[in-house]
Structure formats: C-alpha cells, structure tokens
Short mmCIF file of C-alpha atoms in Angstrom, two decimals:
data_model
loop_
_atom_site.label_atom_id
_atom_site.label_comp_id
_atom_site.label_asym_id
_atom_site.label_seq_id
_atom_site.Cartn_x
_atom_site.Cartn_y
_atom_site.Cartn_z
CA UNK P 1 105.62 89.72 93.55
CA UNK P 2 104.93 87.54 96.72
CA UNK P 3 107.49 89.84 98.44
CA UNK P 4 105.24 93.14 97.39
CA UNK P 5 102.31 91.77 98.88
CA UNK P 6 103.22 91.50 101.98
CA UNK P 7 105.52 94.60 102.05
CA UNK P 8 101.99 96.30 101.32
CA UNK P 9 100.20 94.11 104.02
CA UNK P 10 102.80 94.91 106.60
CA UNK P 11 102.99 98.49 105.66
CA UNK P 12 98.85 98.72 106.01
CA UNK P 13 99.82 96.86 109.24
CA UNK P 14 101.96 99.67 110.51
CA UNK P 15 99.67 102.43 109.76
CA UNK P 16 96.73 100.62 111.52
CA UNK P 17 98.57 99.81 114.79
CA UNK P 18 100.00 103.39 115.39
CA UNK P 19 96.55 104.70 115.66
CA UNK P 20 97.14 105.01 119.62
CA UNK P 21 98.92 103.16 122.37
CA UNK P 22 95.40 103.09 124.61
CA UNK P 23 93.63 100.79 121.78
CA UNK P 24 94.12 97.28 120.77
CA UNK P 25 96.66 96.62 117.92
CA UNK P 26 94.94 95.38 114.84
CA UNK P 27 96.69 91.86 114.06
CA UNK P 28 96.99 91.11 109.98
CA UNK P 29 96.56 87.42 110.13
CA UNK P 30 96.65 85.82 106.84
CA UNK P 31 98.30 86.60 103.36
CA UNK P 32 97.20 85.48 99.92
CA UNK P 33 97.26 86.57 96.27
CA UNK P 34 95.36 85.18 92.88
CA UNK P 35 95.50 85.93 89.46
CA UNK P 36 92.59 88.09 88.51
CA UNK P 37 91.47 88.76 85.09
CA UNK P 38 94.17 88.66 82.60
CA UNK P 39 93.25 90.37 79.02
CA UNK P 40 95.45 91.21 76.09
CA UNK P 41 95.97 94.88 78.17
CA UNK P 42 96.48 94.05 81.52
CA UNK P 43 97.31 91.25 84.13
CA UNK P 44 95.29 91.79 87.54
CA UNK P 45 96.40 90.84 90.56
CA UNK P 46 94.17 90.21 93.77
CA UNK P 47 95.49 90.56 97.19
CA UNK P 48 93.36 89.07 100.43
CA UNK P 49 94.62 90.31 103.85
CA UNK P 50 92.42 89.27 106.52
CA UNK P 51 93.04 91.46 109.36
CA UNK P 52 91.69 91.02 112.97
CA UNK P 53 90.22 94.51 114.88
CA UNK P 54 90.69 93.54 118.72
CA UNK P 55 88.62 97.31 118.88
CA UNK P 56 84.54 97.72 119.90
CA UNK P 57 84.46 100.28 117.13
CA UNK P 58 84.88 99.63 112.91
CA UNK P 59 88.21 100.99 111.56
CA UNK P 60 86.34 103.49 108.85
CA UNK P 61 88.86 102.19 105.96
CA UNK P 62 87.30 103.19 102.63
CA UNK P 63 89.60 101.97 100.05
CA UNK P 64 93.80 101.47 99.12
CA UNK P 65 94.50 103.63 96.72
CA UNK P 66 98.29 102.77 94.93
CA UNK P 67 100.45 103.50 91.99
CA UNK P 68 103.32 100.53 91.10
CA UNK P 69 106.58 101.33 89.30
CA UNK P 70 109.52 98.50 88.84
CA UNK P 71 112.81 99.89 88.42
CA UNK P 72 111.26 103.44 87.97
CA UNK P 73 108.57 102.47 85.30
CA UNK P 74 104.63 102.73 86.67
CA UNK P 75 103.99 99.06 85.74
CA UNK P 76 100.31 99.53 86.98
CA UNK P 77 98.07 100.51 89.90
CA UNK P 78 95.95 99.31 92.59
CA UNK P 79 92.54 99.46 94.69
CA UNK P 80 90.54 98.02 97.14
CA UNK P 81 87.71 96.34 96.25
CA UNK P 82 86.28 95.19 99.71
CA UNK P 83 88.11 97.36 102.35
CA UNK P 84 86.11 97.78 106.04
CA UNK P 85 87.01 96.16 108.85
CA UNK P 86 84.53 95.94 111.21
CA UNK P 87 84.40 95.99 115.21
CA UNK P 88 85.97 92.69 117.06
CA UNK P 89 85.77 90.58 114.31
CA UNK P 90 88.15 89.14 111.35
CA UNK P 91 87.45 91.41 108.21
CA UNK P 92 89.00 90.43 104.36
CA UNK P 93 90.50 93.31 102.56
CA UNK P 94 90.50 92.62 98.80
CA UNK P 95 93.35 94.73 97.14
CA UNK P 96 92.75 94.32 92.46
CA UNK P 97 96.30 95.43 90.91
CA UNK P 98 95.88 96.28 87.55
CA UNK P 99 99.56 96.11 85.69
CA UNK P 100 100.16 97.08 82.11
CA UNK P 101 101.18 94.30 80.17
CA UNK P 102 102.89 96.44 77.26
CA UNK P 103 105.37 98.05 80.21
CA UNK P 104 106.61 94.35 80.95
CA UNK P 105 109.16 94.58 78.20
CA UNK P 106 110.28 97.96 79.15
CA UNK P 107 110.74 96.58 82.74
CA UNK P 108 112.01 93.26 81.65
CA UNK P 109 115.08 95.04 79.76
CA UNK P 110 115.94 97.13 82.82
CA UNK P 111 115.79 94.66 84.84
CA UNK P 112 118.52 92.35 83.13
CA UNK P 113 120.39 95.49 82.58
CA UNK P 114 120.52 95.74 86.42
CA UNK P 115 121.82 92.50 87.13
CA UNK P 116 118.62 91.02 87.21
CA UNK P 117 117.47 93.02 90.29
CA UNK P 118 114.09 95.43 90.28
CA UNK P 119 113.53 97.86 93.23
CA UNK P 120 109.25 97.84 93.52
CA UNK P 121 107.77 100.82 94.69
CA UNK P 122 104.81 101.20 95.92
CA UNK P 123 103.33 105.07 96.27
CA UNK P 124 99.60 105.61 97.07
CA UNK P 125 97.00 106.36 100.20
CA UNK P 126 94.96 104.69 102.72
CA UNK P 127 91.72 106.35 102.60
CA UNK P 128 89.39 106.70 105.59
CA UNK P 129 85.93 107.89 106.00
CA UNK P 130 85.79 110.48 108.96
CA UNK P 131 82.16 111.25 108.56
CA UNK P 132 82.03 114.71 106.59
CA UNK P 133 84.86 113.89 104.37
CA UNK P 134 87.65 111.12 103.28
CA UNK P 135 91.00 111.47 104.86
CA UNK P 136 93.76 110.12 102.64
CA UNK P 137 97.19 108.86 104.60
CA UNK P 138 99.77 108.61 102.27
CA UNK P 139 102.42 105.38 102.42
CA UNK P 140 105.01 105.15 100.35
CA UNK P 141 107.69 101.98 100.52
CA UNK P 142 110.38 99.85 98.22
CA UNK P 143 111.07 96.45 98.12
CA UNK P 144 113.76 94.66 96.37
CA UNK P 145 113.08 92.19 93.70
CA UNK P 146 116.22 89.78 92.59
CA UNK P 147 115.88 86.51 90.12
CA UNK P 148 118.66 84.41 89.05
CA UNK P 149 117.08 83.08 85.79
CA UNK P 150 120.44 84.10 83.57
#
C-alpha cells in the first residue's frame, strides 16, 4: 500500500511540474498515510502530501478524483479532502481512500493464485478550477504489489 501512495504522489508530481518549462517546478516534499475510519463496510485510508509551489500564483487544484482495482477488482476509490495549494508556500493535500472490505477476499484469492503478486491500478482525474468551469486531467498508472507471506 506504501508503494501506491507514493506512485500516486509522484504521479500528481509529474502532472504538476509539466505545467511549463518558464515556471518553477512544484517540489512534493513529504509522504505519509493513516488509517482513517474503519467500519464493518469499508477501511479508509488517508494520504498527506505536502507539496511546495515555488510559483507567485495558487495552483487552482480542486480535488483527486480515483477509482482502485487490485489484480483487476475495483477494491475502492478515492478523493481529496483538502486539495489547494496556494502561492509560494508549503500546502497539505489530504487524499480519503475508501476500499471495500467485502472485495478483500475476492482480491486475497487472486492474489495467492498469482504467486502472491497484485498489479494496483490506479485510474481517476486531477480536477482544476479554471474559473468558468472544472477541467478534469485524467492519470492513469500501475504499480506492482508482491508479499512473501506463503
């Protein structure tokens, strides 16, 4: 799971600094993950990514918008909960994950049936506010998963 979050922090990372060459790079500067609230239904997941803007002007991020699957099963999906960062300054992006505890068995099985290897994939959009209207850019990545508990 540790490897997920920051394939999703670098990934948010990637997007951000190819905004253009003649603008500072925004710098992604610390990692960390909690348990949220964990209920007979679901297990959340909260992500902090504190992310420097070297910029005079806010990046106009409205919210991470994401769908899970493990091994080709949606285990869950994501948003952001706290997700501007403002203008020179050190901003906290709070990312909840919401997965569905009755798809851990279904995953669980394929994952032992794969040699105890899960590919994670994450599919979803980084929403920005442009004023007049929300522009969604769509990221899509995998990361490999591989335990050795057998």
């Amino acid at each position: 799971m540790k490897r997920l979050l920051i394939t999703i922090a670098i990934m948010m990372s990637l997007v951000l600094t190819g905004c253009s060459s003649s603008v500072g790079k925004p710098e992604i500067r610390e990692i960390s993950y909690s348990w949220g609230k964990v209920t007979e239904d679901t297990t959340e997941i909260l992500v902090k990514i504190k992310v420097y803007n070297p910029n005079p002007f806010p990046i106009p991020l409205k919210d991470v918008e994401m769908d899970v699957y493990m091994n080709g099963i949606k285990m869950g999906e994501g948003h952001a909960i706290k997700a501007g960062i403002e203008a020179k300054s050190e901003s906290t992006i709070v990312i909840a994950i919401d997965l569905d505890n009755n798809k851990i068995p279904e995953w669980w099985v394929s994952h032992i049936r794969n040699g105890e290897k899960t590919m994670v994939d994450i599919k979803g959009n980084l929403v920005f506010v442009l004023k007049v209207f929300d522009f969604k850019y769509p990221i899509e990545f995998s990361n490999p998963i591989e335990t050795d508990i057998l």
